[in-house]
XYZ file of C-alpha atoms in Angstrom:
177
model
C 0.000 0.000 0.000
C 1.472 3.384 -0.992
C 2.417 5.833 1.746
C 0.523 9.116 1.990
C 1.701 12.656 2.605
C -0.206 13.007 5.901
C 1.250 9.673 7.057
C 4.791 10.912 6.367
C 4.037 14.274 8.022
C 2.821 12.474 11.144
C 5.971 10.330 11.146
C 8.169 13.450 10.891
C 6.341 15.005 13.855
C 6.658 11.848 15.968
C 10.320 11.336 15.089
C 11.139 14.993 15.789
C 9.459 14.738 19.204
C 11.367 11.552 20.036
C 14.642 13.092 18.837
C 14.093 16.070 21.161
C 13.455 13.726 24.102
C 16.475 11.618 23.196
C 18.818 14.618 22.961
C 17.476 16.180 26.188
C 18.426 13.095 28.202
C 21.483 11.962 26.285
C 24.292 13.702 28.191
C 22.912 12.686 31.604
C 22.615 9.092 30.411
C 25.911 8.753 28.517
C 28.173 11.413 30.067
C 28.961 13.323 26.881
C 26.943 15.629 24.623
C 24.994 14.195 21.686
C 25.551 15.024 18.062
C 22.754 16.797 16.213
C 19.628 14.654 15.678
C 16.891 15.676 13.272
C 14.292 14.704 10.723
C 14.027 17.684 8.399
C 11.137 18.604 6.149
C 11.501 19.445 2.482
C 11.738 23.190 1.814
C 11.271 22.945 -1.957
C 10.483 20.231 -4.491
C 13.722 20.405 -6.510
C 15.312 17.279 -5.037
C 12.084 15.310 -5.199
C 11.560 16.309 -8.835
C 15.125 15.323 -9.766
C 14.595 11.965 -8.045
C 11.275 11.428 -9.824
C 13.004 12.100 -13.146
C 15.835 9.675 -12.340
C 13.508 6.897 -11.129
C 10.576 5.193 -12.757
C 8.073 2.519 -11.903
C 5.529 1.914 -9.171
C 8.061 0.709 -6.586
C 9.902 4.031 -6.758
C 6.663 5.918 -6.051
C 6.921 5.376 -2.277
C 10.511 6.612 -2.225
C 9.506 9.667 -4.267
C 6.501 10.281 -1.977
C 8.802 9.985 1.053
C 11.153 12.580 -0.433
C 8.177 14.855 -1.158
C 8.034 15.443 2.618
C 11.402 14.424 4.121
C 14.597 16.276 3.257
C 17.041 14.353 5.451
C 17.317 12.206 8.583
C 20.295 12.266 10.942
C 20.232 10.100 14.078
C 23.957 9.613 14.765
C 23.660 8.411 18.370
C 20.666 6.088 17.927
C 21.894 2.502 17.685
C 24.798 2.413 15.247
C 23.601 5.745 13.807
C 20.982 6.104 11.088
C 21.129 8.499 8.156
C 18.785 9.137 5.225
C 20.429 11.155 2.471
C 18.933 14.173 0.751
C 17.197 13.433 -2.558
C 20.006 15.143 -4.476
C 22.503 12.657 -2.991
C 20.266 9.762 -4.027
C 20.233 11.101 -7.596
C 24.051 11.397 -7.520
C 24.143 7.785 -6.350
C 22.068 6.704 -9.330
C 24.567 8.488 -11.580
C 27.477 6.417 -10.291
C 28.317 7.561 -6.766
C 26.547 4.525 -5.225
C 25.851 0.959 -6.331
C 22.736 0.240 -8.380
C 23.113 -3.568 -8.525
C 23.874 -6.303 -5.964
C 26.093 -9.191 -7.068
C 24.695 -11.882 -4.760
C 21.102 -11.463 -5.939
C 20.634 -11.707 -9.689
C 18.674 -8.903 -11.282
C 18.405 -6.914 -8.038
C 18.418 -3.246 -9.003
C 18.691 -0.941 -6.017
C 18.499 2.711 -5.056
C 20.803 3.618 -2.161
C 19.215 6.292 0.017
C 20.946 6.077 3.382
C 23.459 4.454 5.677
C 24.205 3.568 9.247
C 27.175 4.596 11.356
C 28.844 1.236 10.811
C 29.273 1.681 7.066
C 26.244 -0.302 5.894
C 24.011 1.134 3.173
C 20.202 1.268 3.053
C 18.693 0.684 -0.368
C 15.295 0.166 -1.945
C 14.969 -2.892 -4.172
C 13.434 -1.627 -7.421
C 11.768 -4.965 -8.196
C 10.203 -5.829 -4.830
C 10.088 -2.521 -2.962
C 11.889 -4.131 -0.026
C 14.392 -2.078 1.927
C 17.710 -3.864 2.292
C 20.756 -3.247 4.449
C 23.998 -3.863 2.550
C 26.973 -4.694 4.748
C 30.441 -6.151 4.347
C 30.723 -5.724 0.612
C 32.636 -3.560 -1.796
C 31.698 -1.272 -4.644
C 33.003 -2.395 -8.029
C 31.684 -0.074 -10.706
C 27.956 0.159 -10.049
C 27.797 -3.295 -8.402
C 27.800 -3.909 -4.662
C 29.724 -7.158 -4.315
C 28.654 -8.964 -1.164
C 27.854 -12.439 0.005
C 24.162 -13.179 0.354
C 24.574 -12.758 4.130
C 25.575 -9.130 3.507
C 22.160 -8.340 2.031
C 19.556 -8.204 4.787
C 15.903 -7.290 4.187
C 14.944 -4.951 7.035
C 11.530 -3.766 5.800
C 8.972 -4.779 3.214
C 8.729 -1.210 1.867
C 9.430 2.460 2.625
C 6.630 2.579 5.194
C 8.200 -0.406 6.953
C 11.553 1.400 6.962
C 9.895 4.430 8.547
C 8.474 2.105 11.219
C 11.919 0.509 11.675
C 13.511 3.908 12.391
C 10.625 4.842 14.693
C 11.024 1.608 16.696
C 14.795 2.147 16.977
C 14.223 5.702 18.190
C 11.485 4.620 20.609
C 13.629 1.794 21.973
C 16.374 4.220 22.975
C 14.219 7.122 24.165
C 12.929 7.019 27.757
C 9.208 7.706 28.123
C 8.063 11.137 29.336
C 7.879 11.327 33.100
C-alpha cells in the first residue's frame, strides 16, 4: 500500500518529538553531549523532482513520496547511527556515486538512500520494494559485491523502513515522566 503525505508528516512530527526527548536526556545518560539529531522537512520540491526524473516505476513511487516530505534524517547516536540522504545525494548515487546492482542477488536493481554509522548502506529494491541493508561488501563499478549474508531485508517497503527507524528511536528514548 502506498504511503501518503499526511502519514509521512505524522511520522516526521513523531520522530522529531522523540529526537528532542532523546537529545534532552542523552548527556545525563551517557556522560557526553549528543551530536545533532533531526528529521528535516523538504523546503522545496527540486530534489524530489530530480529523483522522480531519475527513477521510474511503481516501486519508486513510495521513495519519491517519502522525499516529497522528508529532506534528510540524521540520528547519529541512535543505535549504530541512522542516516537518510537528501534526494540530491540519491540522484548522484544513481549516476554512479553509489551501487545500483547487488552481485549476490541476480537482477536486483537498487536505489541507495541512506546508511548507518557502521558503514552499511540502506537501499530500496526496485523490483520488490523491499528495503535492504547492505553490509560487508565492496563497490566495483555500479555493483555492490557482497555475500548473500551481507544483504539483509529490514523492511517490506518504505513505510516499513519508517516504522523501523521509529522503533529504533522509541527503543532508545525514555518515556516522558
